[in-house]
Amino acid sequence: MIRLENISKQNGHQIVFIEAAAAIQRGEKIGLVGPNGAGKTTLFRMITGQEAPDIGQVAVDRGVTIGYFSQDVGEMGGRSAVAEVMDGAGPVSAVAAELKALEDAMADPERADDMDDIIERYGEVQGRFEELDGYALDGRAREVLAGLSFSQEMMDGDVGALSGGWKMRVALARILLMRPDAMLLDEPSNHLDLESLIWLESFLKGYDGAVFMTSHDREFMNRIATKIIEIDGGALTTYAGDYEFYEQQRALNEKQQQAQFERQQAMLAKEIKFIETFKARASHAAQVQSRVKKLDKIEKIEPPKRRQTIVFEFPPAPRSGEDVVTLNNVRKSYGARKIYEGLDFQVRRRERWCVMGVNGAGKSTLLKLVTGDTEPDTGAVALGGSVKMGYFAQHAMELLDGDRTVFQSLEQSFPQAGQGSLRSLAGCFGFSGDDVEKKCRVLSGGEKARLVMAKMLYDPPNFLVLDEPTNHLDLATKEMLITALSQYDGAMLFVSHDRHFLAALSNRVLELTPDGVHKYGGGYTEYVARTGHEAPGLHV
């Protein structure tokens, strides 16, 4: 259906692809993986024709429709979210627009003389609209938006009033409603809450077209993809299996390549030693010559490329008292909206609570009450003895001084620390070489999140409060963070929509529901087993 035939591509001085080849067949669900900057977005842009390869070609079968969701959603405004989504549904949306214009014309007294022509044309357009199943389109658009957690009010309100994250969902809904032969989805799992993520997972599994996607959500990728295409060093390698299979296969391939490399190196060393020992002896001249020729013909095996893995180890945190934070009979409302009424909740030392709840259930409010960012209307919030808190929230990324470099930002936070120590810290969080000289204002969302985390974890707190800490992080940084936090011996209270993160780090679950607060001993995996659902909103 779509073939990448020996493509080569260079952006400036960076070689992105060298004679790379891959294919997308009808109905396949493919995950695209590779380090940041490897060329994933460039590949999408070449498939959609927005960029061309320097050499080779991208062949798309005649008549194949392609829908492309990217993080750059452009401007939206002036119409409802439903209208915006329906506008992306292909030919039917143009027919719907003409139908609306003709209805307006029929209601216009100044067009009375043309009424016969207008009514005739209306009949033709209406027939075409019915043929395309247009009357079901509004319902289908609402169904998709509801799956992505839109309320009826948000569906019918001006799309321009929505935040960037919700506009992303509108752009994604357009592609889903379009149902093209192939969907190219660049990070569709960003900005989604857990309920929307699980709905999207189910939608894509049931979709009969091809899906070619990137995602920083390991669980999401693993459940949808049945084939992985990896970009590495300008080449495309295809693995027939899910993400977990790809990881295992890649590790096995590297092990085998390393073993082959070492065997060849040992053989070469032996041959070179023979040549060096006997090259001056006439009696061995023929043998030496033969071995030299043999060495010239040998195809050299390269050692496997070493992936840069980031490792962060927590310095030991000072010990807190047994009671870390206690909420007693807390009441909190925003205007007429009641969030908490008589909430009692306690975090004890070494407990790791993940907070579950649908949008608006009060997850972030709870974290703000605990950190003192907001006050309860009545009741009390008390921190225990010797508690040193670290709080990661999305707004912390906006507080970075744009004029400082990454390194200056770390120096400002830790004036007593040595340069080597701070460079090592920056390296752990993915800022190596010249990256530490980047100004904070040019950092991507992921880079800002990593810098805020580096500052928070360098001088370790014994109580971590984390609000969606993995939102902008790539797979490698998430793995590093999970590994580091699993060694952490302080208390944790966190909100996350990443199921791998939830399962790996929680040992308690606090579920916020309309009928009250439920507490579960055991982590997220036990919660799923006990309740039979992966998120509170799925059983409502």
PDB file of C-alpha atoms in Angstrom, residues 231-397:
ATOM      1  CA  ILE A 231      14.892   4.226  12.702  1.00  0.00           C
ATOM      2  CA  ASP A 232      18.516   4.008  13.767  1.00  0.00           C
ATOM      3  CA  GLY A 233      21.617   5.442  12.123  1.00  0.00           C
ATOM      4  CA  GLY A 234      19.783   6.256   8.874  1.00  0.00           C
ATOM      5  CA  ALA A 235      18.414   2.723   8.403  1.00  0.00           C
ATOM      6  CA  LEU A 236      14.902   1.297   8.816  1.00  0.00           C
ATOM      7  CA  THR A 237      14.669  -2.135  10.450  1.00  0.00           C
ATOM      8  CA  THR A 238      11.359  -4.035  10.646  1.00  0.00           C
ATOM      9  CA  TYR A 239      10.453  -6.346  13.550  1.00  0.00           C
ATOM     10  CA  ALA A 240       7.380  -8.596  13.261  1.00  0.00           C
ATOM     11  CA  GLY A 241       5.869  -8.362  16.740  1.00  0.00           C
ATOM     12  CA  ASP A 242       4.720  -5.964  19.477  1.00  0.00           C
ATOM     13  CA  TYR A 243       6.928  -3.448  21.304  1.00  0.00           C
ATOM     14  CA  GLU A 244       7.977  -5.952  23.974  1.00  0.00           C
ATOM     15  CA  PHE A 245       9.044  -8.446  21.282  1.00  0.00           C
ATOM     16  CA  TYR A 246      11.016  -5.663  19.539  1.00  0.00           C
ATOM     17  CA  GLU A 247      12.893  -4.839  22.761  1.00  0.00           C
ATOM     18  CA  GLN A 248      13.768  -8.496  23.366  1.00  0.00           C
ATOM     19  CA  GLN A 249      14.734  -9.103  19.730  1.00  0.00           C
ATOM     20  CA  ARG A 250      16.869  -5.966  19.565  1.00  0.00           C
ATOM     21  CA  ALA A 251      18.750  -6.967  22.737  1.00  0.00           C
ATOM     22  CA  LEU A 252      19.263 -10.491  21.324  1.00  0.00           C
ATOM     23  CA  ASN A 253      20.502  -9.122  17.978  1.00  0.00           C
ATOM     24  CA  GLU A 254      22.966  -6.834  19.783  1.00  0.00           C
ATOM     25  CA  LYS A 255      24.242  -9.748  21.868  1.00  0.00           C
ATOM     26  CA  GLN A 256      24.736 -11.920  18.774  1.00  0.00           C
ATOM     27  CA  GLN A 257      26.417  -9.076  16.857  1.00  0.00           C
ATOM     28  CA  GLN A 258      28.766  -8.443  19.798  1.00  0.00           C
ATOM     29  CA  ALA A 259      29.664 -12.154  19.941  1.00  0.00           C
ATOM     30  CA  GLN A 260      30.288 -12.285  16.160  1.00  0.00           C
ATOM     31  CA  PHE A 261      32.399  -9.095  16.388  1.00  0.00           C
ATOM     32  CA  GLU A 262      34.492 -10.527  19.232  1.00  0.00           C
ATOM     33  CA  ARG A 263      35.021 -13.840  17.392  1.00  0.00           C
ATOM     34  CA  GLN A 264      36.124 -12.021  14.251  1.00  0.00           C
ATOM     35  CA  GLN A 265      38.434  -9.723  16.239  1.00  0.00           C
ATOM     36  CA  ALA A 266      40.081 -12.791  17.849  1.00  0.00           C
ATOM     37  CA  MET A 267      40.523 -14.435  14.426  1.00  0.00           C
ATOM     38  CA  LEU A 268      41.934 -11.216  12.916  1.00  0.00           C
ATOM     39  CA  ALA A 269      44.362 -10.793  15.816  1.00  0.00           C
ATOM     40  CA  LYS A 270      45.579 -14.389  15.258  1.00  0.00           C
ATOM     41  CA  GLU A 271      46.066 -13.842  11.514  1.00  0.00           C
ATOM     42  CA  ILE A 272      47.837 -10.502  12.013  1.00  0.00           C
ATOM     43  CA  LYS A 273      50.136 -12.073  14.600  1.00  0.00           C
ATOM     44  CA  PHE A 274      51.072 -14.842  12.091  1.00  0.00           C
ATOM     45  CA  ILE A 275      51.749 -12.260   9.355  1.00  0.00           C
ATOM     46  CA  GLU A 276      53.854 -10.092  11.696  1.00  0.00           C
ATOM     47  CA  THR A 277      55.829 -13.146  12.943  1.00  0.00           C
ATOM     48  CA  PHE A 278      56.615 -14.702   9.549  1.00  0.00           C
ATOM     49  CA  LYS A 279      56.625 -11.768   7.053  1.00  0.00           C
ATOM     50  CA  ALA A 280      60.438 -11.566   7.083  1.00  0.00           C
ATOM     51  CA  ARG A 281      60.939 -15.304   6.412  1.00  0.00           C
ATOM     52  CA  ALA A 282      61.238 -16.359   2.773  1.00  0.00           C
ATOM     53  CA  SER A 283      60.117 -19.895   3.651  1.00  0.00           C
ATOM     54  CA  HIS A 284      56.684 -18.580   4.720  1.00  0.00           C
ATOM     55  CA  ALA A 285      56.260 -15.920   1.992  1.00  0.00           C
ATOM     56  CA  ALA A 286      53.483 -17.782   0.144  1.00  0.00           C
ATOM     57  CA  GLN A 287      51.508 -18.427   3.357  1.00  0.00           C
ATOM     58  CA  VAL A 288      51.905 -14.794   4.475  1.00  0.00           C
ATOM     59  CA  GLN A 289      50.784 -13.533   1.058  1.00  0.00           C
ATOM     60  CA  SER A 290      47.766 -15.853   1.077  1.00  0.00           C
ATOM     61  CA  ARG A 291      46.688 -14.658   4.537  1.00  0.00           C
ATOM     62  CA  VAL A 292      47.116 -10.973   3.616  1.00  0.00           C
ATOM     63  CA  LYS A 293      44.817 -11.513   0.592  1.00  0.00           C
ATOM     64  CA  LYS A 294      42.325 -13.382   2.792  1.00  0.00           C
ATOM     65  CA  LEU A 295      42.256 -10.480   5.301  1.00  0.00           C
ATOM     66  CA  ASP A 296      41.659  -7.960   2.505  1.00  0.00           C
ATOM     67  CA  LYS A 297      38.556  -9.881   1.376  1.00  0.00           C
ATOM     68  CA  ILE A 298      36.975 -10.323   4.820  1.00  0.00           C
ATOM     69  CA  GLU A 299      33.873  -8.209   5.391  1.00  0.00           C
ATOM     70  CA  LYS A 300      34.404  -6.529   8.739  1.00  0.00           C
ATOM     71  CA  ILE A 301      31.681  -6.996  11.369  1.00  0.00           C
ATOM     72  CA  GLU A 302      30.862  -3.783  13.213  1.00  0.00           C
ATOM     73  CA  PRO A 303      30.239  -3.850  16.979  1.00  0.00           C
ATOM     74  CA  PRO A 304      26.603  -3.016  17.914  1.00  0.00           C
ATOM     75  CA  LYS A 305      25.896   0.687  18.278  1.00  0.00           C
ATOM     76  CA  ARG A 306      25.898   1.660  21.929  1.00  0.00           C
ATOM     77  CA  ARG A 307      22.606   3.387  22.770  1.00  0.00           C
ATOM     78  CA  GLN A 308      23.176   6.255  25.145  1.00  0.00           C
ATOM     79  CA  THR A 309      21.325   5.158  28.263  1.00  0.00           C
ATOM     80  CA  ILE A 310      20.640   7.682  30.956  1.00  0.00           C
ATOM     81  CA  VAL A 311      20.988   6.542  34.538  1.00  0.00           C
ATOM     82  CA  PHE A 312      20.124   8.552  37.632  1.00  0.00           C
ATOM     83  CA  GLU A 313      20.706   7.295  41.133  1.00  0.00           C
ATOM     84  CA  PHE A 314      19.061   8.931  44.117  1.00  0.00           C
ATOM     85  CA  PRO A 315      21.352  10.134  46.846  1.00  0.00           C
ATOM     86  CA  PRO A 316      19.724   8.850  50.080  1.00  0.00           C
ATOM     87  CA  ALA A 317      16.937  11.149  51.278  1.00  0.00           C
ATOM     88  CA  PRO A 318      16.824  12.233  54.938  1.00  0.00           C
ATOM     89  CA  ARG A 319      14.392  10.068  56.903  1.00  0.00           C
ATOM     90  CA  SER A 320      10.969  11.561  57.720  1.00  0.00           C
ATOM     91  CA  GLY A 321       8.651  10.686  60.592  1.00  0.00           C
ATOM     92  CA  GLU A 322       6.132   7.848  60.118  1.00  0.00           C
ATOM     93  CA  ASP A 323       3.224  10.235  59.345  1.00  0.00           C
ATOM     94  CA  VAL A 324       4.136  12.201  56.201  1.00  0.00           C
ATOM     95  CA  VAL A 325       0.938  14.172  55.591  1.00  0.00           C
ATOM     96  CA  THR A 326      -2.526  14.020  57.166  1.00  0.00           C
ATOM     97  CA  LEU A 327      -5.764  15.516  55.788  1.00  0.00           C
ATOM     98  CA  ASN A 328      -8.483  15.750  58.404  1.00  0.00           C
ATOM     99  CA  ASN A 329     -12.163  16.464  57.560  1.00  0.00           C
ATOM    100  CA  VAL A 330     -11.162  18.584  54.532  1.00  0.00           C
ATOM    101  CA  ARG A 331     -13.812  20.462  52.585  1.00  0.00           C
ATOM    102  CA  LYS A 332     -13.003  22.197  49.290  1.00  0.00           C
ATOM    103  CA  SER A 333     -15.230  23.858  46.684  1.00  0.00           C
ATOM    104  CA  TYR A 334     -14.702  26.083  43.662  1.00  0.00           C
ATOM    105  CA  GLY A 335     -17.772  28.309  43.510  1.00  0.00           C
ATOM    106  CA  ALA A 336     -20.843  26.040  43.463  1.00  0.00           C
ATOM    107  CA  ARG A 337     -18.723  22.994  42.533  1.00  0.00           C
ATOM    108  CA  LYS A 338     -17.990  20.818  45.532  1.00  0.00           C
ATOM    109  CA  ILE A 339     -14.707  18.866  45.209  1.00  0.00           C
ATOM    110  CA  TYR A 340     -14.248  17.408  48.700  1.00  0.00           C
ATOM    111  CA  GLU A 341     -16.600  17.087  51.658  1.00  0.00           C
ATOM    112  CA  GLY A 342     -15.120  15.687  54.893  1.00  0.00           C
ATOM    113  CA  LEU A 343     -12.045  14.089  53.283  1.00  0.00           C
ATOM    114  CA  ASP A 344      -9.796  12.088  55.620  1.00  0.00           C
ATOM    115  CA  PHE A 345      -6.564  10.829  54.093  1.00  0.00           C
ATOM    116  CA  GLN A 346      -3.046  10.045  55.286  1.00  0.00           C
ATOM    117  CA  VAL A 347       0.279   9.232  53.612  1.00  0.00           C
ATOM    118  CA  ARG A 348       2.764   7.292  55.736  1.00  0.00           C
ATOM    119  CA  ARG A 349       6.502   6.789  55.262  1.00  0.00           C
ATOM    120  CA  ARG A 350       7.416   4.621  52.235  1.00  0.00           C
ATOM    121  CA  GLU A 351       3.829   4.579  50.937  1.00  0.00           C
ATOM    122  CA  ARG A 352       3.448   5.360  47.216  1.00  0.00           C
ATOM    123  CA  TRP A 353      -0.087   6.505  46.498  1.00  0.00           C
ATOM    124  CA  CYS A 354      -1.313   6.931  42.929  1.00  0.00           C
ATOM    125  CA  VAL A 355      -4.469   9.037  42.629  1.00  0.00           C
ATOM    126  CA  MET A 356      -7.105   7.870  40.124  1.00  0.00           C
ATOM    127  CA  GLY A 357     -10.181   9.756  38.958  1.00  0.00           C
ATOM    128  CA  VAL A 358     -11.911  11.166  35.872  1.00  0.00           C
ATOM    129  CA  ASN A 359     -11.274  14.731  34.655  1.00  0.00           C
ATOM    130  CA  GLY A 360     -12.562  17.156  37.271  1.00  0.00           C
ATOM    131  CA  ALA A 361     -12.641  14.574  40.085  1.00  0.00           C
ATOM    132  CA  GLY A 362     -10.116  16.622  42.084  1.00  0.00           C
ATOM    133  CA  LYS A 363      -6.785  14.834  41.474  1.00  0.00           C
ATOM    134  CA  SER A 364      -4.702  18.001  41.005  1.00  0.00           C
ATOM    135  CA  THR A 365      -6.693  19.756  43.767  1.00  0.00           C
ATOM    136  CA  LEU A 366      -5.660  17.027  46.217  1.00  0.00           C
ATOM    137  CA  LEU A 367      -2.000  17.501  45.281  1.00  0.00           C
ATOM    138  CA  LYS A 368      -2.339  21.289  45.671  1.00  0.00           C
ATOM    139  CA  LEU A 369      -3.935  20.874  49.129  1.00  0.00           C
ATOM    140  CA  VAL A 370      -1.057  18.599  50.206  1.00  0.00           C
ATOM    141  CA  THR A 371       1.631  20.981  48.893  1.00  0.00           C
ATOM    142  CA  GLY A 372      -0.036  24.115  50.307  1.00  0.00           C
ATOM    143  CA  ASP A 373      -0.646  25.576  46.815  1.00  0.00           C
ATOM    144  CA  THR A 374      -4.310  25.871  47.801  1.00  0.00           C
ATOM    145  CA  GLU A 375      -6.020  26.045  51.205  1.00  0.00           C
ATOM    146  CA  PRO A 376      -8.969  23.886  52.344  1.00  0.00           C
ATOM    147  CA  ASP A 377     -12.258  25.739  52.978  1.00  0.00           C
ATOM    148  CA  THR A 378     -12.508  23.893  56.298  1.00  0.00           C
ATOM    149  CA  GLY A 379     -10.536  21.065  57.888  1.00  0.00           C
ATOM    150  CA  ALA A 380      -6.779  20.717  58.248  1.00  0.00           C
ATOM    151  CA  VAL A 381      -3.757  19.574  56.228  1.00  0.00           C
ATOM    152  CA  ALA A 382      -0.700  18.796  58.387  1.00  0.00           C
ATOM    153  CA  LEU A 383       2.785  17.783  57.272  1.00  0.00           C
ATOM    154  CA  GLY A 384       4.592  15.338  59.576  1.00  0.00           C
ATOM    155  CA  GLY A 385       7.915  15.853  61.332  1.00  0.00           C
ATOM    156  CA  SER A 386      11.137  16.192  59.256  1.00  0.00           C
ATOM    157  CA  VAL A 387       9.211  16.072  55.972  1.00  0.00           C
ATOM    158  CA  LYS A 388      11.071  17.623  53.038  1.00  0.00           C
ATOM    159  CA  MET A 389       8.764  17.860  50.035  1.00  0.00           C
ATOM    160  CA  GLY A 390       9.484  17.924  46.275  1.00  0.00           C
ATOM    161  CA  TYR A 391       6.580  18.966  44.035  1.00  0.00           C
ATOM    162  CA  PHE A 392       6.492  18.481  40.262  1.00  0.00           C
ATOM    163  CA  ALA A 393       3.627  20.273  38.527  1.00  0.00           C
ATOM    164  CA  GLN A 394       3.102  21.356  34.913  1.00  0.00           C
ATOM    165  CA  HIS A 395       3.224  25.052  35.872  1.00  0.00           C
ATOM    166  CA  ALA A 396       6.771  24.576  37.259  1.00  0.00           C
ATOM    167  CA  MET A 397       7.985  24.417  33.655  1.00  0.00           C
TER     168      MET A 397
END
